Amino acid sequence: GGAFTNRGMDNEGVQIARFLNRHGMGGFVLRYRVGPNYPSRTFSTADGQRALRLIRADAAKYGVDPNRIGVIGFSAGAELIGDAFYNSVGEPNPAAADRIERVSARANFSALIYGGRNVQKPAEAPPTFLFNTIEDAGHLGVQVSVLNSLRGAGMPVEAHFYQVGPHGTSMSPGDPQLGQWPGLMVNWINLGLGGGWKN
């Protein structure tokens, strides 16, 4: 997160990566380009796609399955995911001189945390996990739109909207209600993303 002017690297980056590590999953944190030096969001979109390609191309080195690479974004990071992995998916270019560009930038699943983008091609979207609060009305609307678009296209989606909580609650460690969503997300991943895994 960070409104494309800064990045919440710890509470919305390192902490979630370490949480995933504790549950047997690799976690990578993206330092995407932000304003004012890079005012166009096309830079952050390109950074997201390049990072996923790099992880997939070197999956054996990192010890991850190249067909089970997901993305998670908070607030602006969730908007970046909408731009990079829903509305402008980077297909592989087999003729590219750069080996990284020869692999797909398509995410196998996605978690949008209090943010996102309206989905232009819902039938091509990855299985999706959504978390937000009703109180965060400014960001809830787009998530409801994503939910309805994916449901309408028959795509796997799971949503958890809690009543109380401001924007930017992060992982909410110690909160008996808001702190539940990371575990719910892990359960969703481990149980097959609502049937979304393609073996």
CSV table of C-alpha atoms in Angstrom, one decimal:
chain,number,residue,atom,x,y,z
A,1,GLY,CA,0.0,0.0,0.0
A,2,GLY,CA,0.9,3.7,0.0
A,3,ALA,CA,-1.2,5.6,-2.5
A,4,PHE,CA,1.5,5.2,-5.2
A,5,THR,CA,3.6,7.9,-3.4
A,6,ASN,CA,5.2,5.6,-0.8
A,7,ARG,CA,5.2,1.9,0.1
A,8,GLY,CA,4.1,0.3,3.4
A,9,MET,CA,7.0,-2.1,3.2
A,10,ASP,CA,6.8,-3.5,6.7
A,11,ASN,CA,3.2,-3.8,7.8
A,12,GLU,CA,1.9,-4.5,4.2
A,13,GLY,CA,5.0,-6.3,2.9
A,14,VAL,CA,7.6,-7.9,5.1
A,15,GLN,CA,5.1,-8.9,7.8
A,16,ILE,CA,2.8,-10.7,5.4
A,17,ALA,CA,5.8,-12.4,3.7
A,18,ARG,CA,7.0,-13.7,7.0
A,19,PHE,CA,3.5,-14.9,7.9
A,20,LEU,CA,3.4,-16.9,4.6
A,21,ASN,CA,6.8,-18.3,5.4
A,22,ARG,CA,5.5,-19.6,8.7
A,23,HIS,CA,2.8,-21.4,6.7
A,24,GLY,CA,5.3,-23.1,4.3
A,25,MET,CA,4.9,-20.6,1.5
A,26,GLY,CA,7.5,-18.4,-0.2
A,27,GLY,CA,7.0,-14.7,0.2
A,28,PHE,CA,8.5,-12.0,-2.0
A,29,VAL,CA,8.1,-8.3,-1.4
A,30,LEU,CA,7.9,-6.0,-4.4
A,31,ARG,CA,9.4,-2.5,-4.2
A,32,TYR,CA,7.5,-1.0,-7.2
A,33,ARG,CA,8.1,2.4,-8.5
A,34,VAL,CA,6.1,5.3,-7.1
A,35,GLY,CA,5.6,9.1,-7.5
A,36,PRO,CA,6.7,11.7,-7.8
A,37,ASN,CA,9.7,10.3,-9.7
A,38,TYR,CA,7.4,7.8,-11.5
A,39,PRO,CA,4.0,9.5,-11.7
A,40,SER,CA,2.5,7.1,-14.3
A,41,ARG,CA,1.1,3.9,-12.9
A,42,THR,CA,2.3,2.0,-15.9
A,43,PHE,CA,5.7,1.8,-14.2
A,44,SER,CA,4.3,0.0,-11.1
A,45,THR,CA,2.2,-2.2,-13.4
A,46,ALA,CA,5.3,-3.2,-15.3
A,47,ASP,CA,7.2,-3.8,-12.1
A,48,GLY,CA,4.5,-6.2,-10.9
A,49,GLN,CA,4.5,-8.1,-14.1
A,50,ARG,CA,8.3,-8.3,-14.3
A,51,ALA,CA,8.5,-9.5,-10.7
A,52,LEU,CA,6.1,-12.4,-11.4
A,53,ARG,CA,7.9,-13.3,-14.6
A,54,LEU,CA,11.2,-13.4,-12.7
A,55,ILE,CA,9.9,-15.6,-9.9
A,56,ARG,CA,8.3,-18.0,-12.4
A,57,ALA,CA,11.4,-18.1,-14.7
A,58,ASP,CA,13.6,-18.9,-11.6
A,59,ALA,CA,11.1,-21.0,-9.7
A,60,ALA,CA,13.4,-23.9,-9.4
A,61,LYS,CA,16.1,-21.7,-7.7
A,62,TYR,CA,13.5,-20.3,-5.3
A,63,GLY,CA,11.9,-23.7,-4.6
A,64,VAL,CA,8.4,-22.7,-5.7
A,65,ASP,CA,5.9,-24.2,-8.1
A,66,PRO,CA,5.8,-22.1,-11.3
A,67,ASN,CA,2.1,-22.9,-11.7
A,68,ARG,CA,1.2,-21.8,-8.1
A,69,ILE,CA,2.4,-18.2,-7.9
A,70,GLY,CA,0.0,-15.8,-6.4
A,71,VAL,CA,-0.1,-12.1,-5.7
A,72,ILE,CA,-1.3,-10.1,-2.7
A,73,GLY,CA,-1.8,-6.4,-2.5
A,74,PHE,CA,-3.0,-3.9,0.1
A,75,SER,CA,-4.8,-0.7,-1.0
A,76,ALA,CA,-2.7,0.8,-3.7
A,77,GLY,CA,-0.9,-2.6,-4.0
A,78,ALA,CA,-4.3,-4.2,-4.7
A,79,GLU,CA,-4.9,-1.5,-7.4
A,80,LEU,CA,-1.5,-2.5,-8.9
A,81,ILE,CA,-2.7,-6.1,-9.0
A,82,GLY,CA,-5.8,-5.0,-10.8
A,83,ASP,CA,-3.8,-3.2,-13.4
A,84,ALA,CA,-1.1,-5.9,-13.8
A,85,PHE,CA,-2.9,-9.2,-13.4
A,86,TYR,CA,-6.6,-8.6,-14.2
A,87,ASN,CA,-6.7,-5.9,-16.9
A,88,SER,CA,-3.4,-6.1,-18.7
A,89,VAL,CA,-2.1,-9.6,-18.3
A,90,GLY,CA,1.4,-10.1,-19.6
A,91,GLU,CA,1.5,-13.1,-21.9
A,92,PRO,CA,4.8,-14.8,-22.7
A,93,ASN,CA,6.8,-13.7,-25.7
A,94,PRO,CA,8.6,-16.9,-27.0
A,95,ALA,CA,10.7,-14.8,-29.4
A,96,ALA,CA,12.0,-12.4,-26.7
A,97,ALA,CA,15.8,-12.1,-26.4
A,98,ASP,CA,15.3,-11.7,-22.6
A,99,ARG,CA,14.5,-15.1,-21.1
A,100,ILE,CA,12.4,-13.5,-18.4
A,101,GLU,CA,10.0,-12.1,-21.1
A,102,ARG,CA,9.5,-15.6,-22.5
A,103,VAL,CA,7.4,-16.7,-19.5
A,104,SER,CA,3.9,-15.6,-18.5
A,105,ALA,CA,3.1,-12.8,-16.1
A,106,ARG,CA,-0.3,-14.4,-15.4
A,107,ALA,CA,-1.0,-14.9,-11.6
A,108,ASN,CA,-2.4,-18.2,-10.5
A,109,PHE,CA,-4.4,-16.6,-7.7
A,110,SER,CA,-4.8,-13.2,-6.1
A,111,ALA,CA,-5.6,-11.6,-2.7
A,112,LEU,CA,-7.0,-8.1,-2.8
A,113,ILE,CA,-6.8,-6.5,0.6
A,114,TYR,CA,-8.9,-3.3,1.0
A,115,GLY,CA,-8.4,-2.3,-2.7
A,116,GLY,CA,-8.6,-3.3,-6.3
A,117,ARG,CA,-9.7,-2.3,-9.8
A,118,ASN,CA,-12.9,-3.0,-11.7
A,119,VAL,CA,-12.4,-6.1,-13.7
A,120,GLN,CA,-12.6,-5.8,-17.5
A,121,LYS,CA,-12.4,-9.5,-18.4
A,122,PRO,CA,-13.7,-11.4,-15.4
A,123,ALA,CA,-13.7,-14.8,-17.2
A,124,GLU,CA,-9.9,-14.5,-17.5
A,125,ALA,CA,-9.3,-13.4,-13.9
A,126,PRO,CA,-7.4,-15.6,-11.4
A,127,PRO,CA,-9.1,-17.1,-8.3
A,128,THR,CA,-9.5,-14.2,-5.9
A,129,PHE,CA,-9.6,-13.7,-2.1
A,130,LEU,CA,-11.1,-10.4,-0.9
A,131,PHE,CA,-10.8,-8.7,2.5
A,132,ASN,CA,-12.2,-5.3,3.6
A,133,THR,CA,-14.4,-3.7,6.2
A,134,ILE,CA,-17.8,-2.1,5.7
A,135,GLU,CA,-16.5,1.0,7.4
A,136,ASP,CA,-13.9,1.4,4.7
A,137,ALA,CA,-16.6,2.6,2.3
A,138,GLY,CA,-14.2,4.4,-0.1
A,139,HIS,CA,-12.5,1.1,-1.0
A,140,LEU,CA,-15.4,-1.4,-0.4
A,141,GLY,CA,-17.3,-0.3,-3.5
A,142,VAL,CA,-14.6,-1.6,-5.9
A,143,GLN,CA,-14.3,-4.8,-4.0
A,144,VAL,CA,-18.0,-5.5,-4.3
A,145,SER,CA,-17.7,-4.8,-8.0
A,146,VAL,CA,-14.9,-7.3,-8.3
A,147,LEU,CA,-16.9,-9.8,-6.3
A,148,ASN,CA,-19.9,-9.4,-8.5
A,149,SER,CA,-17.9,-9.5,-11.7
A,150,LEU,CA,-16.2,-12.7,-10.8
A,151,ARG,CA,-19.3,-14.4,-9.5
A,152,GLY,CA,-21.1,-13.5,-12.7
A,153,ALA,CA,-18.3,-15.1,-14.7
A,154,GLY,CA,-18.3,-18.2,-12.6
A,155,MET,CA,-14.8,-17.6,-11.3
A,156,PRO,CA,-13.6,-18.8,-7.9
A,157,VAL,CA,-13.9,-15.9,-5.4
A,158,GLU,CA,-14.1,-15.7,-1.6
A,159,ALA,CA,-14.8,-12.4,0.3
A,160,HIS,CA,-14.7,-11.4,3.9
A,161,PHE,CA,-16.2,-8.0,4.7
A,162,TYR,CA,-16.1,-7.2,8.4
A,163,GLN,CA,-18.4,-4.5,9.9
A,164,VAL,CA,-15.9,-2.3,11.9
A,165,GLY,CA,-12.4,-1.2,10.9
A,166,PRO,CA,-10.8,1.8,9.2
A,167,HIS,CA,-8.9,1.7,5.9
A,168,GLY,CA,-5.4,0.3,6.3
A,169,THR,CA,-5.9,-2.3,9.1
A,170,SER,CA,-3.0,-4.4,7.7
A,171,MET,CA,-2.8,-7.9,9.3
A,172,SER,CA,-4.3,-6.6,12.6
A,173,PRO,CA,-2.3,-9.0,14.8
A,174,GLY,CA,-4.1,-9.5,18.2
A,175,ASP,CA,-7.4,-8.2,17.0
A,176,PRO,CA,-9.9,-11.0,17.7
A,177,GLN,CA,-12.0,-10.2,14.5
A,178,LEU,CA,-9.9,-8.3,12.0
A,179,GLY,CA,-6.9,-10.5,12.7
A,180,GLN,CA,-8.7,-13.5,11.3
A,181,TRP,CA,-8.4,-12.8,7.6
A,182,PRO,CA,-4.7,-13.9,7.1
A,183,GLY,CA,-5.6,-17.4,8.4
A,184,LEU,CA,-8.7,-17.5,6.3
A,185,MET,CA,-6.7,-16.7,3.3
A,186,VAL,CA,-4.2,-19.5,4.0
A,187,ASN,CA,-7.1,-21.9,4.4
A,188,TRP,CA,-8.5,-20.8,1.1
A,189,ILE,CA,-5.1,-21.4,-0.6
A,190,ASN,CA,-4.5,-24.7,1.0
A,191,LEU,CA,-8.0,-26.0,0.3
A,192,GLY,CA,-7.7,-25.3,-3.4
A,193,LEU,CA,-8.8,-21.7,-4.0
A,194,GLY,CA,-12.4,-22.6,-4.3
A,195,GLY,CA,-11.6,-25.2,-6.9
A,196,GLY,CA,-9.3,-22.8,-8.8
A,197,TRP,CA,-6.1,-24.9,-8.8
A,198,LYS,CA,-5.3,-26.2,-12.3
A,199,ASN,CA,-3.2,-29.3,-11.9
